[in-house]
């Protein structure tokens, strides 16, 4: 059987760590804190959590169920579930491929900055630099082009070595090691944060909403962040679902993975903002929050260097398990579509990713476009198609059987899930889209 040869996850813990590993990434530790910082802290977090529950989680569940029911990656799901070869729903597969290609280079470039920050922290450079010196040296680095390309491709290379090994000995094995390490580092950083003078101010910022900063843009940013952080709207969860055995308590395990993802984002805020306030720095710094502001904070802490190494290593781990999932999706897609070997498809994805790294490192226009187009346009669009297909196209019975493992789990939740997937999630995505375009 072809399905058997595909291999797959061998334990429930492995699936959980891989799904959480994909979800927890630069999005949680770099993107989330700066978006929250710019959009009024707690107010953004409340909007974001509502969207995770009403839109994000239903899509995670839809994608996973779809992949599991089909036993194939995004390019083949429609054919495998409906038997139709040429269906307009196949757009799901093509959009996934497009998002994967746009995302992988951008993600590797940012991950490269993280690797470089690990190196700088190990060398102890942050400890002797002022904020403006740190900013200058970062911008010197990013504008040198050659170095960001080097680090980005290095990162992609590490990911390729893991993905090449297949699910069991690649993604599963490494997620089970790396994710627990990440949790331990996160806890240490939060404990450190509690000892700082700015603790109360930081916590107040994170948990006391300032609604005056909320605009239409806040909703778009929050929706984009939900897609980005949960790795949805590009077939990653479809792919992981396709490698998962049928006896899965879907709601429980994906619910748990989403809780882990949201918690890590909030803990990242807890680790970062008290430190920022302790030294009177700006919370609404934007993208440089983690790469400039935070090292400044570390340089002023006792044992700051150790925290810097810890923080950036944690971020590298988070980034690695995420980029692995992006590459895994592309590799599965190529394997399914062209029936080529894993080695060859990994090599092809490495080359395509490498080209995208060069583009994103060399041009800030390419970099910004990849960020904006994936999170705020194509992922929501692909997510919309996925919920519509799962809700209306794939057949209620097949969905029910996959979601509940043939009536074993979460049978009552199924109707709420179906309602969200059929009506609420698509309508919400469309409304937020239209308001983003200024139409409503
Ligand atoms: N979820 C990852 C993060 O938060 C990014 C990602 C998006 C990974 C899409 C895979 C697919 O950083």
CSV table of C-alpha atoms and ligand atoms in Angstrom, one decimal:
chain,number,residue,atom,x,y,z
A,1,UNK,CA,0.0,0.0,0.0
A,2,UNK,CA,1.3,3.4,-1.0
A,3,UNK,CA,-0.1,4.9,2.3
A,4,UNK,CA,2.0,2.4,4.4
A,5,UNK,CA,5.2,3.4,2.6
A,6,UNK,CA,4.7,7.0,3.5
A,7,UNK,CA,5.5,6.2,7.1
A,8,UNK,CA,4.3,8.5,9.8
A,9,UNK,CA,4.3,9.6,13.4
A,10,UNK,CA,4.8,6.8,15.8
A,11,UNK,CA,3.5,8.3,19.1
A,12,UNK,CA,0.8,10.7,20.2
A,13,UNK,CA,3.4,12.7,22.1
A,14,UNK,CA,5.4,13.0,18.9
A,15,UNK,CA,2.4,14.4,17.0
A,16,UNK,CA,1.7,16.9,19.8
A,17,UNK,CA,5.3,18.1,19.9
A,18,UNK,CA,5.5,18.3,16.1
A,19,UNK,CA,2.3,20.3,15.9
A,20,UNK,CA,3.3,22.5,18.8
A,21,UNK,CA,6.7,22.8,17.3
A,22,UNK,CA,5.4,24.1,14.0
A,23,UNK,CA,3.0,26.5,15.8
A,24,UNK,CA,5.5,27.9,18.3
A,25,UNK,CA,8.1,29.9,16.4
A,26,UNK,CA,9.4,33.3,15.6
A,27,UNK,CA,5.7,34.2,15.4
A,28,UNK,CA,5.2,33.7,19.1
A,29,UNK,CA,8.5,35.2,20.4
A,30,UNK,CA,9.3,37.9,17.9
A,31,UNK,CA,6.2,38.8,16.0
A,32,UNK,CA,3.5,38.5,18.7
A,33,UNK,CA,5.3,40.7,21.3
A,34,UNK,CA,5.9,43.5,18.9
A,35,UNK,CA,2.4,43.4,17.5
A,36,UNK,CA,1.0,43.4,21.0
A,37,UNK,CA,3.4,46.3,21.8
A,38,UNK,CA,2.1,48.3,18.9
A,39,UNK,CA,-1.5,47.6,19.3
A,40,UNK,CA,-2.2,48.4,23.0
A,41,UNK,CA,-0.9,45.2,24.8
A,42,UNK,CA,-3.8,43.5,26.5
A,43,UNK,CA,-6.4,44.8,24.1
A,44,UNK,CA,-4.6,43.1,21.2
A,45,UNK,CA,-4.3,39.9,23.3
A,46,UNK,CA,-8.0,39.7,24.0
A,47,UNK,CA,-8.9,40.2,20.3
A,48,UNK,CA,-6.3,37.7,19.4
A,49,UNK,CA,-7.5,35.0,21.8
A,50,UNK,CA,-11.1,35.4,20.7
A,51,UNK,CA,-9.9,34.9,17.1
A,52,UNK,CA,-7.8,31.8,18.1
A,53,UNK,CA,-10.9,30.2,19.6
A,54,UNK,CA,-13.4,31.1,17.0
A,55,UNK,CA,-11.3,31.0,13.8
A,56,UNK,CA,-7.9,29.6,14.4
A,57,UNK,CA,-8.7,26.4,16.3
A,58,UNK,CA,-11.6,25.4,13.9
A,59,UNK,CA,-9.1,25.8,11.0
A,60,UNK,CA,-6.4,23.7,12.8
A,61,UNK,CA,-9.0,21.0,13.4
A,62,UNK,CA,-10.3,21.2,9.8
A,63,UNK,CA,-6.9,21.0,8.3
A,64,UNK,CA,-5.8,18.1,10.5
A,65,UNK,CA,-9.0,16.2,9.9
A,66,UNK,CA,-8.7,16.8,6.1
A,67,UNK,CA,-5.1,15.5,6.0
A,68,UNK,CA,-6.0,12.5,8.2
A,69,UNK,CA,-9.0,11.6,6.1
A,70,UNK,CA,-7.1,11.8,2.9
A,71,UNK,CA,-3.8,10.4,4.0
A,72,UNK,CA,-2.2,12.8,1.6
A,73,UNK,CA,-0.7,16.3,1.5
A,74,UNK,CA,-2.5,19.4,0.4
A,75,UNK,CA,-2.1,18.8,-3.4
A,76,UNK,CA,-4.0,15.5,-3.2
A,77,UNK,CA,-6.5,16.0,-0.4
A,78,UNK,CA,-9.4,16.9,-2.6
A,79,UNK,CA,-8.9,14.0,-5.0
A,80,UNK,CA,-8.5,11.5,-2.1
A,81,UNK,CA,-11.6,12.7,-0.3
A,82,UNK,CA,-14.0,13.3,-3.2
A,83,UNK,CA,-12.5,11.1,-5.9
A,84,UNK,CA,-12.5,14.1,-8.3
A,85,UNK,CA,-9.2,14.8,-10.0
A,86,UNK,CA,-9.9,18.2,-11.6
A,87,UNK,CA,-11.7,20.2,-9.0
A,88,UNK,CA,-11.5,23.9,-8.4
A,89,UNK,CA,-10.9,23.1,-4.7
A,90,UNK,CA,-7.4,21.9,-5.8
A,91,UNK,CA,-6.6,25.6,-5.5
A,92,UNK,CA,-6.0,24.7,-1.8
A,93,UNK,CA,-2.9,22.7,-2.8
A,94,UNK,CA,-1.5,25.3,-5.2
A,95,UNK,CA,-2.1,28.1,-2.7
A,96,UNK,CA,-0.3,26.0,0.0
A,97,UNK,CA,2.6,25.6,-2.4
A,98,UNK,CA,2.7,29.3,-3.1
A,99,UNK,CA,2.6,30.3,0.6
A,100,UNK,CA,5.2,27.7,1.4
A,101,UNK,CA,7.6,29.1,-1.1
A,102,UNK,CA,7.0,32.7,-0.1
A,103,UNK,CA,7.3,31.9,3.6
A,104,UNK,CA,10.4,29.6,3.7
A,105,UNK,CA,12.9,32.2,2.5
A,106,UNK,CA,11.6,35.0,4.7
A,107,UNK,CA,11.4,32.6,7.7
A,108,UNK,CA,15.0,31.4,7.1
A,109,UNK,CA,16.3,35.0,6.9
A,110,UNK,CA,14.7,36.0,10.2
A,111,UNK,CA,16.0,32.7,11.7
A,112,UNK,CA,19.4,33.6,10.4
A,113,UNK,CA,19.3,36.9,12.4
A,114,UNK,CA,18.5,34.7,15.4
A,115,UNK,CA,21.5,32.5,14.8
A,116,UNK,CA,23.7,35.5,14.4
A,117,UNK,CA,22.3,36.8,17.7
A,118,UNK,CA,23.2,33.5,19.4
A,119,UNK,CA,26.7,34.0,18.1
A,120,UNK,CA,27.0,37.6,19.2
A,121,UNK,CA,25.7,36.7,22.7
A,122,UNK,CA,28.2,33.9,23.0
A,123,UNK,CA,31.0,36.3,22.1
A,124,UNK,CA,29.6,38.6,24.8
A,125,UNK,CA,29.3,41.6,22.4
A,126,UNK,CA,25.9,42.8,23.6
A,127,UNK,CA,27.3,43.3,27.1
A,128,UNK,CA,29.5,46.2,26.0
A,129,UNK,CA,27.3,47.9,23.5
A,130,UNK,CA,24.8,50.7,23.8
A,131,UNK,CA,21.3,50.5,22.2
A,132,UNK,CA,22.4,52.6,19.3
A,133,UNK,CA,25.5,50.5,18.8
A,134,UNK,CA,23.4,47.3,18.9
A,135,UNK,CA,21.0,48.8,16.4
A,136,UNK,CA,23.9,49.9,14.1
A,137,UNK,CA,25.6,46.6,14.2
A,138,UNK,CA,22.3,44.8,13.4
A,139,UNK,CA,21.6,47.1,10.4
A,140,UNK,CA,25.2,46.7,9.3
A,141,UNK,CA,24.6,43.0,9.4
A,142,UNK,CA,21.3,43.0,7.6
A,143,UNK,CA,22.5,45.4,4.9
A,144,UNK,CA,25.7,43.4,4.3
A,145,UNK,CA,23.4,40.9,2.4
A,146,UNK,CA,26.1,38.2,2.2
A,147,UNK,CA,26.0,37.4,5.9
A,148,UNK,CA,22.2,37.2,6.2
A,149,UNK,CA,22.2,34.9,3.1
A,150,UNK,CA,24.9,32.8,4.7
A,151,UNK,CA,23.0,32.4,8.0
A,152,UNK,CA,19.7,31.9,6.3
A,153,UNK,CA,21.0,29.1,4.1
A,154,UNK,CA,22.8,27.6,7.0
A,155,UNK,CA,19.5,27.4,8.8
A,156,UNK,CA,17.7,25.9,5.8
A,157,UNK,CA,20.5,23.4,5.5
A,158,UNK,CA,20.0,22.2,9.1
A,159,UNK,CA,16.3,21.9,8.5
A,160,UNK,CA,16.9,19.9,5.3
A,161,UNK,CA,19.1,17.4,7.1
A,162,UNK,CA,16.3,16.7,9.5
A,163,UNK,CA,13.5,16.7,6.9
A,164,UNK,CA,15.5,14.3,4.7
A,165,UNK,CA,15.2,11.7,7.4
A,166,UNK,CA,11.4,11.4,7.1
A,167,UNK,CA,8.7,11.9,9.7
A,168,UNK,CA,9.7,9.4,12.4
A,169,UNK,CA,13.5,9.9,12.4
A,170,UNK,CA,13.3,13.6,11.4
A,171,UNK,CA,10.5,15.8,12.5
A,172,UNK,CA,9.1,13.6,15.3
A,173,UNK,CA,12.5,12.7,16.8
A,174,UNK,CA,13.8,16.3,16.9
A,175,UNK,CA,10.5,17.9,18.0
A,176,UNK,CA,10.4,15.6,21.0
A,177,UNK,CA,13.9,16.7,22.1
A,178,UNK,CA,13.7,20.4,21.1
A,179,UNK,CA,10.3,21.4,22.4
A,180,UNK,CA,10.8,20.4,26.0
A,181,UNK,CA,14.1,22.2,26.0
A,182,UNK,CA,12.3,25.3,24.7
A,183,UNK,CA,9.7,25.1,27.6
A,184,UNK,CA,12.5,24.9,30.2
A,185,UNK,CA,14.3,27.9,28.8
A,186,UNK,CA,11.0,29.8,28.7
A,187,UNK,CA,10.3,29.1,32.3
A,188,UNK,CA,13.8,30.2,33.4
A,189,UNK,CA,13.3,33.5,31.5
A,190,UNK,CA,9.9,34.2,33.0
A,191,UNK,CA,11.3,33.5,36.5
A,192,UNK,CA,14.0,36.0,35.9
A,193,UNK,CA,11.5,38.5,34.7
A,194,UNK,CA,9.6,38.2,38.0
A,195,UNK,CA,12.6,39.5,39.9
A,196,UNK,CA,12.8,42.7,37.9
A,197,UNK,CA,11.6,46.2,39.0
A,198,UNK,CA,9.5,46.6,35.9
A,199,UNK,CA,7.5,43.3,36.6
A,200,UNK,CA,4.3,45.1,37.6
A,201,UNK,CA,4.4,47.6,34.8
A,202,UNK,CA,5.1,44.8,32.3
A,203,UNK,CA,2.3,42.6,33.6
A,204,UNK,CA,-0.1,45.6,33.7
A,205,UNK,CA,0.7,46.3,30.0
A,206,UNK,CA,0.0,42.7,29.1
A,207,UNK,CA,-3.1,42.2,31.0
A,208,UNK,CA,-4.8,45.7,31.3
A,209,UNK,CA,-6.3,46.6,28.0
A,210,UNK,CA,-5.7,50.0,26.5
A,211,UNK,CA,-8.6,50.2,23.9
A,212,UNK,CA,-7.5,53.5,22.6
A,213,UNK,CA,-4.8,51.9,20.5
A,214,UNK,CA,-7.3,49.5,18.7
A,215,UNK,CA,-8.0,50.4,15.1
A,216,UNK,CA,-9.3,48.4,12.1
A,217,UNK,CA,-5.7,47.5,11.4
A,218,UNK,CA,-5.5,45.8,14.8
A,219,UNK,CA,-8.1,43.3,13.7
A,220,UNK,CA,-6.2,42.5,10.4
A,221,UNK,CA,-3.0,42.2,12.3
A,222,UNK,CA,-4.6,39.9,14.9
A,223,UNK,CA,-6.1,37.7,12.2
A,224,UNK,CA,-2.8,37.6,10.3
A,225,UNK,CA,-1.1,36.7,13.5
A,226,UNK,CA,-3.6,33.9,14.3
A,227,UNK,CA,-2.9,32.3,10.9
A,228,UNK,CA,0.9,32.8,11.1
A,229,UNK,CA,1.2,31.5,14.7
A,230,UNK,CA,-1.0,28.5,14.3
A,231,UNK,CA,0.7,27.5,11.0
A,232,UNK,CA,-2.7,27.4,9.3
A,233,UNK,CA,-3.8,28.4,5.8
A,234,UNK,CA,-0.8,26.7,4.0
A,235,UNK,CA,-1.3,23.0,4.4
A,236,UNK,CA,1.2,22.3,7.2
A,237,UNK,CA,-1.5,20.9,9.4
A,238,UNK,CA,-3.0,19.0,6.5
A,239,UNK,CA,0.5,17.5,6.0
A,240,UNK,CA,1.0,16.5,9.6
A,241,UNK,CA,-2.6,15.1,9.8
A,242,UNK,CA,-1.8,12.9,6.8
A,243,UNK,CA,1.0,11.3,8.8
A,244,UNK,CA,-1.1,10.6,11.8
A,245,UNK,CA,-2.9,7.4,12.7
A,246,UNK,CA,-6.7,7.3,12.7
A,247,UNK,CA,-7.2,6.9,16.4
A,248,UNK,CA,-6.7,10.5,17.4
A,249,UNK,CA,-8.6,12.5,20.0
A,250,UNK,CA,-8.6,15.4,17.6
A,251,UNK,CA,-10.2,18.1,19.7
A,252,UNK,CA,-8.2,17.4,22.8
A,253,UNK,CA,-4.8,17.1,21.2
A,254,UNK,CA,-5.2,20.1,18.8
A,255,UNK,CA,-6.9,22.1,21.6
A,256,UNK,CA,-3.9,21.4,23.7
A,257,UNK,CA,-1.5,22.3,21.0
A,258,UNK,CA,-3.3,25.7,20.5
A,259,UNK,CA,-3.1,26.3,24.2
A,260,UNK,CA,0.6,25.7,24.2
A,261,UNK,CA,1.0,28.0,21.3
A,262,UNK,CA,-1.0,30.9,22.9
A,263,UNK,CA,0.7,30.3,26.2
A,264,UNK,CA,4.2,30.5,24.7
A,265,UNK,CA,3.3,33.8,23.0
A,266,UNK,CA,2.0,35.3,26.3
A,267,UNK,CA,5.0,33.9,28.3
A,268,UNK,CA,7.2,35.5,25.7
A,269,UNK,CA,5.5,38.8,26.6
A,270,UNK,CA,6.0,38.1,30.2
A,271,UNK,CA,9.7,37.4,29.6
A,272,UNK,CA,10.1,40.6,27.5
A,273,UNK,CA,7.9,43.5,28.7
A,274,UNK,CA,8.9,43.7,32.4
A,275,UNK,CA,12.5,43.9,31.3
A,276,UNK,CA,11.7,46.6,28.7
A,277,UNK,CA,9.9,48.7,31.4
A,278,UNK,CA,12.6,48.1,34.0
A,279,UNK,CA,15.0,50.1,31.8
A,280,UNK,CA,12.5,52.6,30.6
A,281,UNK,CA,12.5,51.4,27.0
A,282,UNK,CA,9.7,51.6,24.4
A,283,UNK,CA,7.2,48.7,24.3
A,284,UNK,CA,5.9,49.7,20.9
A,285,UNK,CA,9.3,49.4,19.2
A,286,UNK,CA,8.1,47.1,16.4
A,287,UNK,CA,10.3,44.5,14.8
A,288,UNK,CA,13.4,45.6,16.6
A,289,UNK,CA,12.0,44.8,20.0
A,290,UNK,CA,13.6,41.4,20.2
A,291,UNK,CA,16.8,42.1,18.2
A,292,UNK,CA,17.7,45.5,19.6
A,293,UNK,CA,15.7,46.4,22.7
A,294,UNK,CA,16.0,43.1,24.4
A,295,UNK,CA,19.8,42.8,24.0
A,296,UNK,CA,20.0,46.3,25.6
A,297,UNK,CA,18.0,44.9,28.5
A,298,UNK,CA,20.3,41.9,28.8
A,299,UNK,CA,23.4,44.0,28.8
A,300,UNK,CA,22.1,45.7,32.0
A,301,UNK,CA,21.2,42.6,33.9
A,302,UNK,CA,23.4,40.6,36.2
A,303,UNK,CA,24.4,37.5,34.2
A,304,UNK,CA,22.8,39.1,31.2
A,305,UNK,CA,24.9,37.2,28.8
A,306,UNK,CA,23.6,33.9,30.0
A,307,UNK,CA,20.0,35.2,29.5
A,308,UNK,CA,20.9,36.4,26.1
A,309,UNK,CA,22.3,33.0,25.1
A,310,UNK,CA,19.3,31.3,26.6
A,311,UNK,CA,16.8,33.6,24.9
A,312,UNK,CA,18.3,33.4,21.4
A,313,UNK,CA,18.9,29.7,21.7
A,314,UNK,CA,15.3,29.2,22.6
A,315,UNK,CA,14.3,31.3,19.6
A,316,UNK,CA,16.5,29.3,17.3
A,317,UNK,CA,14.8,26.1,18.5
A,318,UNK,CA,11.4,27.5,18.0
A,319,UNK,CA,12.3,28.7,14.6
A,320,UNK,CA,13.9,25.4,13.6
A,321,UNK,CA,10.8,23.2,14.4
A,322,UNK,CA,8.7,25.7,12.5
A,323,UNK,CA,10.8,25.9,9.3
A,324,UNK,CA,11.0,22.1,9.4
A,325,UNK,CA,7.2,22.0,9.1
A,326,UNK,CA,7.2,24.4,6.2
A,327,UNK,CA,9.8,22.4,4.4
A,328,UNK,CA,8.0,19.1,5.3
A,329,UNK,CA,4.9,20.4,3.7
A,330,UNK,CA,6.7,21.3,0.5
A,331,UNK,CA,8.5,18.0,0.4
A,332,UNK,CA,5.3,16.0,0.9
A,333,UNK,CA,3.6,18.1,-1.8
A,334,UNK,CA,6.4,17.3,-4.2
A,335,UNK,CA,6.4,13.6,-3.3
A,336,UNK,CA,2.7,13.4,-3.7
A,337,UNK,CA,2.5,15.3,-7.0
A,338,UNK,CA,5.6,14.0,-8.8
A,339,UNK,CA,6.2,10.7,-7.0
A,340,UNK,CA,9.9,11.6,-6.4
A,341,UNK,CA,12.1,10.4,-3.6
A,342,UNK,CA,12.4,12.2,-0.3
A,343,UNK,CA,16.0,13.0,-0.9
A,344,UNK,CA,15.3,14.6,-4.2
A,345,UNK,CA,12.3,16.6,-3.0
A,346,UNK,CA,14.3,17.8,0.1
A,347,UNK,CA,17.0,19.0,-2.2
A,348,UNK,CA,14.6,20.8,-4.5
A,349,UNK,CA,12.9,22.5,-1.5
A,350,UNK,CA,16.4,23.5,-0.3
A,351,UNK,CA,17.3,25.1,-3.6
A,352,UNK,CA,14.0,26.9,-3.9
A,353,UNK,CA,14.2,28.0,-0.3
A,354,UNK,CA,17.8,29.2,-1.0
A,355,UNK,CA,16.7,31.4,-3.9
A,356,UNK,CA,14.0,32.9,-1.7
A,357,UNK,CA,16.6,33.5,1.1
A,358,UNK,CA,18.7,35.5,-1.4
A,359,UNK,CA,15.7,37.5,-2.5
A,360,UNK,CA,14.5,38.3,1.0
A,361,UNK,CA,18.0,39.1,2.3
A,362,UNK,CA,18.8,41.3,-0.7
A,363,UNK,CA,15.6,43.3,-1.0
A,364,UNK,CA,13.6,44.7,1.9
A,365,UNK,CA,10.7,45.0,-0.6
A,366,UNK,CA,10.8,41.2,-1.1
A,367,UNK,CA,11.1,40.7,2.6
A,368,UNK,CA,8.2,42.9,3.6
A,369,UNK,CA,6.1,41.5,0.8
A,370,UNK,CA,6.6,37.9,1.9
A,371,UNK,CA,5.7,38.8,5.4
A,372,UNK,CA,2.6,40.8,4.5
A,373,UNK,CA,1.4,38.6,1.6
A,374,UNK,CA,1.6,35.4,3.5
A,375,UNK,CA,0.2,36.3,6.9
A,376,UNK,CA,-2.4,38.9,5.8
A,377,UNK,CA,-3.5,37.8,2.4
A,378,UNK,CA,-2.7,34.2,1.2
A,379,UNK,CA,-2.9,32.3,4.4
A,380,UNK,CA,-6.4,33.8,5.3
A,381,UNK,CA,-7.4,33.1,1.7
A,382,UNK,CA,-6.2,29.5,1.7
A,383,UNK,CA,-7.7,29.1,5.2
A,384,UNK,CA,-11.0,30.3,3.9
A,385,UNK,CA,-11.0,27.8,1.1
A,386,UNK,CA,-10.0,25.0,3.5
A,387,UNK,CA,-12.9,25.7,5.9
A,388,UNK,CA,-15.3,26.0,3.0
A,389,UNK,CA,-14.1,22.7,1.6
A,390,UNK,CA,-14.1,20.9,4.9
A,391,UNK,CA,-17.5,22.4,5.9
A,392,UNK,CA,-19.3,22.0,2.6
A,393,UNK,CA,-17.2,20.0,0.2
A,394,UNK,CA,-15.6,16.9,1.7
A,395,UNK,CA,-18.8,15.4,3.1
A,396,UNK,CA,-20.2,15.5,6.6
A,397,UNK,CA,-19.9,11.8,7.2
A,398,UNK,CA,-16.3,11.5,6.4
A,399,UNK,CA,-15.6,14.6,8.5
A,400,UNK,CA,-17.6,13.3,11.4
A,401,UNK,CA,-15.8,9.9,11.3
A,402,UNK,CA,-12.4,11.5,11.2
A,403,UNK,CA,-13.1,14.2,13.8
A,404,UNK,CA,-14.6,11.8,16.3
A,405,UNK,CA,-12.5,8.7,15.4
A,406,UNK,CA,-15.7,6.9,14.4
A,407,UNK,CA,-17.8,8.2,17.2
A,408,UNK,CA,-15.3,7.6,20.0
A,409,UNK,CA,-14.4,11.2,21.0
A,410,UNK,CA,-15.9,14.7,21.1
A,411,UNK,CA,-19.2,13.7,19.5
A,412,UNK,CA,-21.0,16.6,21.2
A,413,UNK,CA,-18.4,19.1,20.2
A,414,UNK,CA,-18.7,18.1,16.6
A,415,UNK,CA,-21.8,20.2,15.9
A,416,UNK,CA,-20.3,23.3,17.4
A,417,UNK,CA,-17.2,22.7,15.3
A,418,UNK,CA,-19.2,22.2,12.2
A,419,UNK,CA,-21.1,25.4,12.9
A,420,UNK,CA,-17.9,27.4,13.3
A,421,UNK,CA,-16.4,25.8,10.2
A,422,UNK,CA,-19.4,26.3,8.0
A,423,UNK,CA,-20.6,29.7,9.0
A,424,UNK,CA,-18.7,31.7,11.6
A,425,UNK,CA,-15.1,31.2,10.5
A,426,UNK,CA,-15.7,31.9,6.8
A,427,UNK,CA,-17.9,34.9,7.5
A,428,UNK,CA,-15.4,36.3,10.0
A,429,UNK,CA,-12.5,35.9,7.6
A,430,UNK,CA,-14.4,37.6,4.8
A,431,UNK,CA,-15.5,40.5,7.0
A,432,UNK,CA,-12.1,41.1,8.4
A,433,UNK,CA,-10.7,41.0,4.8
A,434,UNK,CA,-13.2,43.5,3.5
A,435,UNK,CA,-12.6,45.9,6.3
A,436,UNK,CA,-8.9,45.6,5.7
A,437,UNK,CA,-9.4,46.6,2.1
A,438,UNK,CA,-11.5,49.5,3.4
A,439,UNK,CA,-14.7,48.2,1.7
A,440,UNK,CA,-16.7,48.1,5.0
B,1,LIG,N1,3.8,29.1,13.3
B,1,LIG,C1,5.1,29.6,13.0
B,1,LIG,C2,5.5,30.7,14.0
B,1,LIG,O1,4.7,31.1,14.8
B,1,LIG,C3,5.3,30.0,11.6
B,1,LIG,C4,4.8,29.1,10.6
B,1,LIG,C5,3.7,29.5,9.7
B,1,LIG,C6,5.2,27.8,10.5
B,1,LIG,C7,3.2,28.6,8.8
B,1,LIG,C8,4.7,26.9,9.6
B,1,LIG,C9,3.7,27.4,8.7
B,1,LIG,O2,6.6,31.2,13.9
